[in-house]
């Protein structure tokens, strides 16, 4: 029996990720000081004002990507470029986490095992999204 909603699993996955992304962005935007207070006590920020603005800017980008993922969840065949870009970001983020852990030795900021687990989870999520992405689907015009 064919599903009335094509790409149902991908739609649900993208929508859940979009909600998490938007909530994280709102936290970064409106609770920046709280987020920065979670950093290790040994971490000193060179310019606290600049770092605060940078965290807020990342929050704005997270809200925007949450919106894009929500739009892609509504019509995956139409927003295939967003899905492909998100998969690439996951793959690049995974590679960056491994690089940071192995080469840059950023253990004072992030525990090494956390970065490796995060990289593995990002890699798994990217592979799942690539496997579920629409292939050769016709783009239906919106009403």
Short mmCIF file of N, CA, C and O in Angstrom, two decimals:
data_model
loop_
_atom_site.label_atom_id
_atom_site.label_comp_id
_atom_site.label_asym_id
_atom_site.label_seq_id
_atom_site.Cartn_x
_atom_site.Cartn_y
_atom_site.Cartn_z
N UNK A 1 0.83 -1.17 0.00
CA UNK A 1 0.00 0.00 0.00
C UNK A 1 0.88 1.24 0.00
O UNK A 1 1.76 1.38 0.83
N UNK A 2 0.64 2.13 -0.91
CA UNK A 2 1.44 3.35 -1.03
C UNK A 2 0.98 4.39 -0.02
O UNK A 2 -0.21 4.51 0.26
N UNK A 3 1.90 5.11 0.49
CA UNK A 3 1.59 6.16 1.45
C UNK A 3 1.02 7.38 0.73
O UNK A 3 1.43 7.72 -0.37
N UNK A 4 0.04 8.01 1.38
CA UNK A 4 -0.54 9.22 0.78
C UNK A 4 0.42 10.40 0.90
O UNK A 4 0.29 11.38 0.19
N UNK A 5 1.35 10.30 1.79
CA UNK A 5 2.37 11.34 1.98
C UNK A 5 3.71 10.80 1.52
O UNK A 5 4.33 10.01 2.24
N UNK A 6 4.18 11.17 0.34
CA UNK A 6 5.50 10.68 -0.08
C UNK A 6 6.59 11.26 0.83
O UNK A 6 6.46 12.36 1.35
N UNK A 7 7.63 10.47 1.02
CA UNK A 7 8.78 10.87 1.84
C UNK A 7 8.37 11.15 3.29
O UNK A 7 8.89 12.06 3.93
N UNK A 8 7.46 10.35 3.82
CA UNK A 8 6.95 10.58 5.18
C UNK A 8 8.04 10.58 6.24
O UNK A 8 8.07 11.45 7.11
N UNK A 9 8.95 9.61 6.19
CA UNK A 9 10.03 9.54 7.18
C UNK A 9 10.94 10.75 7.09
O UNK A 9 11.31 11.34 8.11
N UNK A 10 11.28 11.13 5.87
CA UNK A 10 12.15 12.30 5.68
C UNK A 10 11.44 13.56 6.17
O UNK A 10 12.07 14.41 6.81
N UNK A 11 10.17 13.68 5.89
CA UNK A 11 9.41 14.86 6.32
C UNK A 11 9.41 14.99 7.84
O UNK A 11 9.65 16.07 8.38
N UNK A 12 9.16 13.88 8.53
CA UNK A 12 9.14 13.91 10.00
C UNK A 12 10.52 14.24 10.54
O UNK A 12 10.67 15.08 11.44
N UNK A 13 11.54 13.60 9.99
CA UNK A 13 12.92 13.84 10.44
C UNK A 13 13.31 15.31 10.25
O UNK A 13 13.85 15.95 11.17
N UNK A 14 13.02 15.86 9.08
CA UNK A 14 13.36 17.26 8.82
C UNK A 14 12.58 18.21 9.73
O UNK A 14 13.11 19.21 10.20
N UNK A 15 11.33 17.89 9.97
CA UNK A 15 10.52 18.77 10.83
C UNK A 15 11.04 18.75 12.27
O UNK A 15 11.16 19.80 12.91
N UNK A 16 11.38 17.56 12.78
CA UNK A 16 11.92 17.46 14.15
C UNK A 16 13.23 18.24 14.26
O UNK A 16 13.45 19.00 15.21
N UNK A 17 14.10 18.07 13.26
CA UNK A 17 15.38 18.79 13.28
C UNK A 17 15.14 20.30 13.18
O UNK A 17 15.82 21.09 13.84
N UNK A 18 14.15 20.72 12.39
CA UNK A 18 13.87 22.15 12.25
C UNK A 18 13.40 22.76 13.57
O UNK A 18 13.77 23.88 13.92
N UNK A 19 12.59 22.02 14.32
CA UNK A 19 12.12 22.51 15.62
C UNK A 19 13.29 22.63 16.60
O UNK A 19 13.43 23.64 17.30
N UNK A 20 14.14 21.61 16.63
CA UNK A 20 15.31 21.65 17.52
C UNK A 20 16.22 22.81 17.13
O UNK A 20 16.72 23.54 17.99
N UNK A 21 16.43 22.98 15.83
CA UNK A 21 17.31 24.07 15.34
C UNK A 21 16.74 25.44 15.71
O UNK A 21 17.47 26.33 16.15
N UNK A 22 15.43 25.60 15.54
CA UNK A 22 14.81 26.89 15.87
C UNK A 22 14.88 27.17 17.37
O UNK A 22 15.17 28.30 17.78
N UNK A 23 14.63 26.16 18.20
CA UNK A 23 14.71 26.36 19.64
C UNK A 23 16.14 26.70 20.08
O UNK A 23 16.35 27.57 20.93
N UNK A 24 17.11 26.01 19.49
CA UNK A 24 18.52 26.32 19.81
C UNK A 24 18.86 27.74 19.37
O UNK A 24 19.54 28.47 20.10
N UNK A 25 18.37 28.14 18.20
CA UNK A 25 18.61 29.51 17.73
C UNK A 25 18.00 30.55 18.65
O UNK A 25 18.61 31.59 18.93
N UNK A 26 16.78 30.28 19.12
CA UNK A 26 16.14 31.22 20.05
C UNK A 26 16.92 31.31 21.36
O UNK A 26 17.06 32.41 21.92
N UNK A 27 17.43 30.18 21.83
CA UNK A 27 18.27 30.20 23.05
C UNK A 27 19.53 31.04 22.83
O UNK A 27 19.91 31.84 23.68
N UNK A 28 20.17 30.82 21.68
CA UNK A 28 21.40 31.58 21.40
C UNK A 28 21.11 33.06 21.23
O UNK A 28 21.92 33.91 21.62
N UNK A 29 19.97 33.38 20.67
CA UNK A 29 19.64 34.79 20.43
C UNK A 29 19.21 35.52 21.70
O UNK A 29 19.67 36.63 21.96
N UNK A 30 18.34 34.89 22.49
CA UNK A 30 17.77 35.60 23.63
C UNK A 30 18.39 35.23 24.98
O UNK A 30 18.16 35.92 25.97
N UNK A 31 19.16 34.15 25.05
CA UNK A 31 19.81 33.75 26.30
C UNK A 31 21.31 33.57 26.08
O UNK A 31 21.91 32.63 26.59
N UNK A 32 21.89 34.49 25.34
CA UNK A 32 23.31 34.38 24.99
C UNK A 32 24.21 34.36 26.22
O UNK A 32 25.16 33.57 26.29
N UNK A 33 23.93 35.19 27.18
CA UNK A 33 24.76 35.23 28.40
C UNK A 33 24.69 33.91 29.14
O UNK A 33 25.71 33.42 29.65
N UNK A 34 23.51 33.32 29.22
CA UNK A 34 23.36 32.03 29.88
C UNK A 34 24.14 30.96 29.14
O UNK A 34 24.81 30.13 29.76
N UNK A 35 24.04 30.95 27.82
CA UNK A 35 24.77 29.96 27.02
C UNK A 35 26.27 30.11 27.24
O UNK A 35 26.98 29.12 27.42
N UNK A 36 26.77 31.34 27.26
CA UNK A 36 28.20 31.56 27.49
C UNK A 36 28.62 31.20 28.91
O UNK A 36 29.77 30.83 29.14
N UNK A 37 27.69 31.28 29.86
CA UNK A 37 28.02 30.92 31.24
C UNK A 37 28.23 29.41 31.39
O UNK A 37 28.80 28.97 32.39
N UNK A 38 27.76 28.63 30.41
CA UNK A 38 27.95 27.18 30.46
C UNK A 38 29.37 26.77 30.10
O UNK A 38 29.74 25.62 30.29
N UNK A 39 30.16 27.71 29.57
CA UNK A 39 31.55 27.40 29.20
C UNK A 39 32.36 27.11 30.45
O UNK A 39 32.05 27.54 31.55
N UNK A 40 33.42 26.36 30.25
CA UNK A 40 34.30 26.01 31.35
C UNK A 40 34.84 27.27 32.03
O UNK A 40 35.06 28.29 31.37
N UNK A 41 35.08 27.19 33.32
CA UNK A 41 35.58 28.34 34.06
C UNK A 41 36.97 28.77 33.63
O UNK A 41 37.37 29.91 33.82
N UNK A 42 37.72 27.86 33.02
CA UNK A 42 39.08 28.18 32.60
C UNK A 42 39.11 28.92 31.26
O UNK A 42 40.15 29.41 30.87
N UNK A 43 37.97 28.99 30.59
CA UNK A 43 37.92 29.66 29.29
C UNK A 43 37.70 31.15 29.51
O UNK A 43 36.75 31.58 30.14
N UNK A 44 38.63 31.95 28.98
CA UNK A 44 38.50 33.39 29.07
C UNK A 44 38.26 33.94 27.67
O UNK A 44 38.99 33.63 26.74
N UNK A 45 37.21 34.73 27.53
CA UNK A 45 36.90 35.32 26.23
C UNK A 45 37.66 36.63 26.08
O UNK A 45 37.61 37.48 26.97
N UNK A 46 38.37 36.81 24.97
CA UNK A 46 39.18 38.01 24.80
C UNK A 46 38.36 39.29 24.77
O UNK A 46 38.76 40.29 25.30
N UNK A 47 37.22 39.26 24.13
CA UNK A 47 36.36 40.43 24.04
C UNK A 47 34.94 39.94 24.22
O UNK A 47 34.31 39.48 23.27
N UNK A 48 34.43 40.08 25.45
CA UNK A 48 33.13 39.50 25.79
C UNK A 48 32.01 40.08 24.93
O UNK A 48 31.09 39.35 24.55
N UNK A 49 32.07 41.36 24.60
CA UNK A 49 31.03 41.96 23.77
C UNK A 49 30.99 41.37 22.38
O UNK A 49 29.92 41.07 21.84
N UNK A 50 32.16 41.17 21.80
CA UNK A 50 32.24 40.59 20.46
C UNK A 50 31.73 39.16 20.46
O UNK A 50 31.00 38.73 19.57
N UNK A 51 32.11 38.38 21.48
CA UNK A 51 31.68 36.99 21.58
C UNK A 51 30.16 36.91 21.76
O UNK A 51 29.49 36.07 21.15
N UNK A 52 29.60 37.82 22.54
CA UNK A 52 28.15 37.87 22.75
C UNK A 52 27.42 38.14 21.43
O UNK A 52 26.44 37.46 21.09
N UNK A 53 27.91 39.08 20.66
CA UNK A 53 27.30 39.39 19.36
C UNK A 53 27.47 38.21 18.41
O UNK A 53 26.56 37.88 17.64
N UNK A 54 28.62 37.55 18.45
CA UNK A 54 28.86 36.39 17.59
C UNK A 54 27.89 35.25 17.92
O UNK A 54 27.34 34.61 17.01
N UNK A 55 27.64 35.00 19.20
CA UNK A 55 26.69 33.96 19.61
C UNK A 55 25.29 34.33 19.14
O UNK A 55 24.55 33.47 18.65
N UNK A 56 24.91 35.58 19.25
CA UNK A 56 23.59 36.02 18.77
C UNK A 56 23.48 35.86 17.25
O UNK A 56 22.44 35.46 16.74
N UNK A 57 24.54 36.14 16.52
CA UNK A 57 24.54 35.97 15.06
C UNK A 57 24.39 34.50 14.69
O UNK A 57 23.67 34.16 13.74
N UNK A 58 25.04 33.63 15.42
CA UNK A 58 24.89 32.20 15.18
C UNK A 58 23.44 31.78 15.47
O UNK A 58 22.87 30.93 14.77
N UNK A 59 22.83 32.38 16.48
CA UNK A 59 21.43 32.11 16.78
C UNK A 59 20.51 32.51 15.63
O UNK A 59 19.57 31.79 15.29
N UNK A 60 20.79 33.66 15.02
CA UNK A 60 20.00 34.10 13.87
C UNK A 60 20.16 33.12 12.71
O UNK A 60 19.17 32.75 12.05
N UNK A 61 21.38 32.67 12.46
CA UNK A 61 21.61 31.69 11.40
C UNK A 61 20.91 30.37 11.71
O UNK A 61 20.37 29.71 10.80
N UNK A 62 20.87 29.97 12.97
CA UNK A 62 20.20 28.73 13.36
C UNK A 62 18.69 28.85 13.15
O UNK A 62 18.05 27.90 12.69
N UNK A 63 18.12 30.00 13.47
CA UNK A 63 16.68 30.20 13.24
C UNK A 63 16.38 30.15 11.74
O UNK A 63 15.40 29.53 11.31
N UNK A 64 17.23 30.76 10.94
CA UNK A 64 17.03 30.74 9.49
C UNK A 64 17.14 29.32 8.94
O UNK A 64 16.33 28.90 8.10
N UNK A 65 18.11 28.56 9.40
CA UNK A 65 18.23 27.18 8.90
C UNK A 65 17.08 26.32 9.41
O UNK A 65 16.63 25.41 8.71
N UNK A 66 16.57 26.61 10.60
CA UNK A 66 15.38 25.92 11.09
C UNK A 66 14.18 26.18 10.20
O UNK A 66 13.40 25.26 9.89
N UNK A 67 14.03 27.42 9.76
CA UNK A 67 12.95 27.74 8.83
C UNK A 67 13.12 27.01 7.50
O UNK A 67 12.16 26.46 6.95
N UNK A 68 14.33 26.99 6.97
CA UNK A 68 14.58 26.30 5.71
C UNK A 68 14.29 24.81 5.83
O UNK A 68 13.72 24.20 4.91
N UNK A 69 14.67 24.20 6.93
CA UNK A 69 14.39 22.79 7.12
C UNK A 69 12.90 22.53 7.27
O UNK A 69 12.38 21.50 6.81
N UNK A 70 12.18 23.45 7.89
CA UNK A 70 10.73 23.32 8.00
C UNK A 70 10.08 23.40 6.62
O UNK A 70 9.18 22.63 6.30
N UNK A 71 10.53 24.32 5.79
CA UNK A 71 10.02 24.42 4.42
C UNK A 71 10.34 23.16 3.63
O UNK A 71 9.51 22.66 2.88
N UNK A 72 11.53 22.63 3.82
CA UNK A 72 11.91 21.39 3.14
C UNK A 72 11.09 20.22 3.63
O UNK A 72 10.79 19.30 2.86
N UNK A 73 10.70 20.23 4.89
CA UNK A 73 9.88 19.15 5.44
C UNK A 73 8.49 19.15 4.82
O UNK A 73 7.88 18.10 4.65
N UNK A 74 7.99 20.31 4.47
CA UNK A 74 6.66 20.39 3.86
C UNK A 74 6.66 19.84 2.44
O UNK A 74 5.68 19.27 2.01
N UNK A 75 7.74 20.05 1.69
CA UNK A 75 7.80 19.59 0.30
C UNK A 75 9.24 19.21 -0.03
O UNK A 75 9.96 19.99 -0.65
N UNK A 76 9.66 18.01 0.35
CA UNK A 76 11.06 17.61 0.13
C UNK A 76 11.49 17.61 -1.33
O UNK A 76 12.63 17.94 -1.63
N UNK A 77 10.60 17.26 -2.24
CA UNK A 77 10.98 17.21 -3.65
C UNK A 77 11.29 18.60 -4.19
O UNK A 77 12.16 18.77 -5.04
N UNK A 78 10.60 19.60 -3.69
CA UNK A 78 10.82 20.96 -4.17
C UNK A 78 12.07 21.59 -3.55
O UNK A 78 12.74 22.40 -4.18
N UNK A 79 12.37 21.23 -2.32
CA UNK A 79 13.50 21.85 -1.60
C UNK A 79 14.67 20.89 -1.49
O UNK A 79 15.35 20.82 -0.46
N UNK A 80 14.94 20.16 -2.54
CA UNK A 80 16.03 19.18 -2.53
C UNK A 80 17.38 19.86 -2.29
O UNK A 80 18.26 19.29 -1.64
N UNK A 81 17.54 21.08 -2.76
CA UNK A 81 18.81 21.79 -2.55
C UNK A 81 19.03 22.06 -1.06
O UNK A 81 20.17 21.98 -0.58
N UNK A 82 17.98 22.36 -0.32
CA UNK A 82 18.11 22.59 1.12
C UNK A 82 18.51 21.29 1.81
O UNK A 82 19.38 21.28 2.68
N UNK A 83 17.91 20.18 1.38
CA UNK A 83 18.23 18.88 1.97
C UNK A 83 19.68 18.50 1.67
O UNK A 83 20.41 18.06 2.56
N UNK A 84 20.11 18.71 0.44
CA UNK A 84 21.50 18.41 0.07
C UNK A 84 22.47 19.29 0.85
O UNK A 84 23.52 18.82 1.31
N UNK A 85 22.14 20.56 0.99
CA UNK A 85 23.00 21.48 1.74
C UNK A 85 23.09 21.08 3.20
O UNK A 85 24.17 21.12 3.80
N UNK A 86 21.97 20.68 3.78
CA UNK A 86 21.98 20.26 5.18
C UNK A 86 22.83 19.01 5.36
O UNK A 86 23.60 18.90 6.32
N UNK A 87 22.72 18.07 4.41
CA UNK A 87 23.56 16.86 4.49
C UNK A 87 25.04 17.23 4.39
O UNK A 87 25.88 16.68 5.12
N UNK A 88 25.37 18.17 3.50
CA UNK A 88 26.77 18.61 3.38
C UNK A 88 27.24 19.27 4.67
O UNK A 88 28.37 19.02 5.12
N UNK A 89 26.41 20.10 5.28
CA UNK A 89 26.78 20.77 6.53
C UNK A 89 27.04 19.72 7.62
O UNK A 89 27.98 19.85 8.41
N UNK A 90 26.21 18.69 7.66
CA UNK A 90 26.43 17.61 8.64
C UNK A 90 27.75 16.89 8.40
O UNK A 90 28.50 16.62 9.34
N UNK A 91 28.03 16.59 7.13
CA UNK A 91 29.30 15.91 6.80
C UNK A 91 30.50 16.80 7.12
O UNK A 91 31.49 16.34 7.69
N UNK A 92 30.42 18.08 6.76
CA UNK A 92 31.52 19.01 7.03
C UNK A 92 31.69 19.22 8.54
O UNK A 92 32.82 19.29 9.04
N UNK A 93 30.58 19.31 9.26
CA UNK A 93 30.65 19.46 10.71
C UNK A 93 31.28 18.25 11.38
O UNK A 93 32.05 18.37 12.34
N UNK A 94 30.95 17.08 10.86
CA UNK A 94 31.54 15.85 11.37
C UNK A 94 33.06 15.84 11.15
O UNK A 94 33.83 15.52 12.06
N UNK A 95 33.47 16.20 9.94
CA UNK A 95 34.91 16.25 9.65
C UNK A 95 35.61 17.29 10.51
O UNK A 95 36.72 17.07 11.01
N UNK A 96 34.97 18.43 10.72
CA UNK A 96 35.56 19.49 11.55
C UNK A 96 35.70 19.05 13.00
O UNK A 96 36.69 19.37 13.66
N UNK A 97 34.72 18.31 13.52
CA UNK A 97 34.81 17.82 14.89
C UNK A 97 35.98 16.86 15.06
O UNK A 97 36.72 16.94 16.05
N UNK A 98 36.16 15.96 14.11
CA UNK A 98 37.29 15.03 14.18
C UNK A 98 38.61 15.79 14.06
O UNK A 98 39.55 15.54 14.81
N UNK A 99 38.67 16.72 13.12
CA UNK A 99 39.88 17.53 12.95
C UNK A 99 40.20 18.31 14.22
O UNK A 99 41.36 18.35 14.65
N UNK A 100 39.19 18.92 14.82
CA UNK A 100 39.42 19.70 16.04
C UNK A 100 39.90 18.83 17.19
O UNK A 100 40.77 19.23 17.96
N UNK A 101 39.36 17.64 17.28
CA UNK A 101 39.75 16.75 18.36
C UNK A 101 41.14 16.17 18.17
O UNK A 101 41.95 16.14 19.09
N UNK A 102 41.44 15.74 16.94
CA UNK A 102 42.71 15.04 16.69
C UNK A 102 43.87 16.01 16.49
O UNK A 102 44.94 15.84 17.05
N UNK A 103 43.66 17.04 15.68
CA UNK A 103 44.75 17.93 15.29
C UNK A 103 44.89 19.15 16.20
O UNK A 103 46.00 19.51 16.59
N UNK A 104 43.79 19.79 16.52
CA UNK A 104 43.85 21.04 17.27
C UNK A 104 43.91 20.84 18.79
O UNK A 104 44.18 21.79 19.52
N UNK A 105 43.59 19.63 19.24
CA UNK A 105 43.64 19.31 20.68
C UNK A 105 42.86 20.35 21.50
O UNK A 105 43.43 21.02 22.36
N UNK A 106 41.58 20.46 21.24
CA UNK A 106 40.79 21.47 21.94
C UNK A 106 40.12 20.90 23.19
O UNK A 106 39.02 21.32 23.57
N UNK A 107 40.79 19.97 23.84
CA UNK A 107 40.24 19.35 25.05
C UNK A 107 39.90 20.35 26.16
O UNK A 107 38.97 20.09 26.92
N UNK A 108 40.61 21.46 26.31
CA UNK A 108 40.20 22.40 27.36
C UNK A 108 38.81 22.99 27.11
O UNK A 108 38.14 23.40 28.05
N UNK A 109 38.39 23.03 25.86
CA UNK A 109 37.09 23.62 25.52
C UNK A 109 35.99 22.58 25.40
O UNK A 109 34.87 22.79 25.84
N UNK A 110 36.29 21.47 24.73
CA UNK A 110 35.34 20.38 24.54
C UNK A 110 36.06 19.07 24.85
O UNK A 110 37.18 18.87 24.40
N UNK A 111 35.40 18.16 25.55
CA UNK A 111 36.02 16.86 25.78
C UNK A 111 36.16 16.10 24.46
O UNK A 111 35.26 16.13 23.63
N UNK A 112 37.30 15.46 24.26
CA UNK A 112 37.55 14.72 23.02
C UNK A 112 36.49 13.68 22.70
O UNK A 112 36.00 13.61 21.57
N UNK A 113 36.09 12.85 23.69
CA UNK A 113 35.05 11.85 23.38
C UNK A 113 33.72 12.48 22.94
O UNK A 113 33.03 11.93 22.09
N UNK A 114 33.39 13.64 23.49
CA UNK A 114 32.16 14.33 23.07
C UNK A 114 32.23 14.69 21.59
O UNK A 114 31.26 14.50 20.86
N UNK A 115 33.36 15.22 21.16
CA UNK A 115 33.51 15.59 19.75
C UNK A 115 33.44 14.38 18.83
O UNK A 115 32.85 14.45 17.74
N UNK A 116 34.02 13.27 19.24
CA UNK A 116 34.00 12.07 18.41
C UNK A 116 32.58 11.51 18.32
O UNK A 116 32.10 11.16 17.23
N UNK A 117 31.88 11.45 19.45
CA UNK A 117 30.48 10.96 19.44
C UNK A 117 29.62 11.89 18.60
O UNK A 117 28.77 11.43 17.81
N UNK A 118 29.81 13.18 18.74
CA UNK A 118 29.05 14.14 17.94
C UNK A 118 29.33 13.96 16.45
O UNK A 118 28.41 13.99 15.63
N UNK A 119 30.58 13.73 16.10
CA UNK A 119 30.94 13.51 14.69
C UNK A 119 30.28 12.25 14.15
O UNK A 119 29.77 12.25 13.02
N UNK A 120 30.26 11.20 14.94
CA UNK A 120 29.64 9.94 14.49
C UNK A 120 28.13 10.14 14.30
O UNK A 120 27.55 9.69 13.30
N UNK A 121 27.49 10.82 15.25
CA UNK A 121 26.05 11.07 15.11
C UNK A 121 25.73 11.95 13.91
O UNK A 121 24.75 11.71 13.20
N UNK A 122 26.56 12.97 13.66
CA UNK A 122 26.36 13.81 12.49
C UNK A 122 26.53 13.00 11.21
O UNK A 122 25.77 13.17 10.25
N UNK A 123 27.50 12.13 11.20
CA UNK A 123 27.75 11.28 10.03
C UNK A 123 26.57 10.34 9.78
O UNK A 123 26.11 10.19 8.64
N UNK A 124 26.06 9.73 10.83
CA UNK A 124 24.90 8.84 10.70
C UNK A 124 23.69 9.60 10.19
O UNK A 124 22.99 9.15 9.27
N UNK A 125 23.43 10.78 10.76
CA UNK A 125 22.29 11.59 10.33
C UNK A 125 22.43 12.01 8.87
O UNK A 125 21.46 11.99 8.11
N UNK A 126 23.63 12.37 8.46
CA UNK A 126 23.86 12.76 7.06
C UNK A 126 23.59 11.59 6.13
O UNK A 126 22.95 11.75 5.07
N UNK A 127 24.06 10.40 6.49
CA UNK A 127 23.83 9.22 5.65
C UNK A 127 22.34 8.90 5.56
O UNK A 127 21.82 8.58 4.48
N UNK A 128 21.63 9.01 6.68
CA UNK A 128 20.18 8.76 6.67
C UNK A 128 19.47 9.77 5.77
O UNK A 128 18.60 9.40 4.96
N UNK A 129 19.83 11.03 5.88
CA UNK A 129 19.19 12.06 5.05
C UNK A 129 19.50 11.85 3.58
O UNK A 129 18.62 11.98 2.73
N UNK A 130 20.73 11.49 3.27
CA UNK A 130 21.09 11.23 1.87
C UNK A 130 20.32 10.02 1.35
O UNK A 130 19.86 10.00 0.21
N UNK A 131 20.16 8.99 2.18
CA UNK A 131 19.43 7.80 1.76
C UNK A 131 17.94 8.08 1.55
O UNK A 131 17.32 7.48 0.67
N UNK A 132 17.37 8.99 2.33
CA UNK A 132 15.94 9.28 2.25
C UNK A 132 15.60 10.39 1.26
O UNK A 132 14.42 10.60 0.97
N UNK A 133 16.59 11.10 0.76
CA UNK A 133 16.32 12.26 -0.09
C UNK A 133 15.60 11.87 -1.37
O UNK A 133 15.79 10.77 -1.87
N UNK A 134 14.77 12.76 -1.90
CA UNK A 134 14.05 12.47 -3.15
C UNK A 134 15.03 12.33 -4.32
O UNK A 134 16.01 13.05 -4.41
N UNK A 135 14.72 11.40 -5.20
CA UNK A 135 15.52 11.17 -6.39
C UNK A 135 14.61 11.18 -7.60
O UNK A 135 13.70 10.38 -7.69
N UNK A 136 14.86 12.07 -8.51
CA UNK A 136 14.10 12.10 -9.75
C UNK A 136 12.62 12.40 -9.59
O UNK A 136 11.83 12.03 -10.44
N UNK A 137 12.26 13.02 -8.49
CA UNK A 137 10.85 13.33 -8.28
C UNK A 137 10.47 14.58 -9.05
O UNK A 137 11.23 15.54 -9.09
N UNK A 138 9.30 14.57 -9.67
CA UNK A 138 8.88 15.78 -10.38
C UNK A 138 8.53 16.89 -9.39
O UNK A 138 7.98 16.62 -8.33
N UNK A 139 8.88 18.10 -9.74
CA UNK A 139 8.57 19.25 -8.90
C UNK A 139 7.15 19.68 -9.21
O UNK A 139 6.82 19.99 -10.36
N UNK A 140 6.32 19.67 -8.19
CA UNK A 140 4.94 20.07 -8.38
C UNK A 140 4.80 21.55 -8.06
O UNK A 140 5.26 22.00 -7.01
N UNK A 141 4.17 22.30 -8.92
CA UNK A 141 4.01 23.73 -8.65
C UNK A 141 3.08 23.94 -7.46
O UNK A 141 2.15 23.17 -7.25
N UNK A 142 3.38 24.97 -6.70
CA UNK A 142 2.53 25.27 -5.54
C UNK A 142 1.27 25.96 -6.02
O UNK A 142 1.24 26.65 -7.03
N UNK A 143 0.23 25.77 -5.27
CA UNK A 143 -1.07 26.33 -5.66
C UNK A 143 -1.17 27.80 -5.37
O UNK A 143 -0.57 28.39 -4.60
#
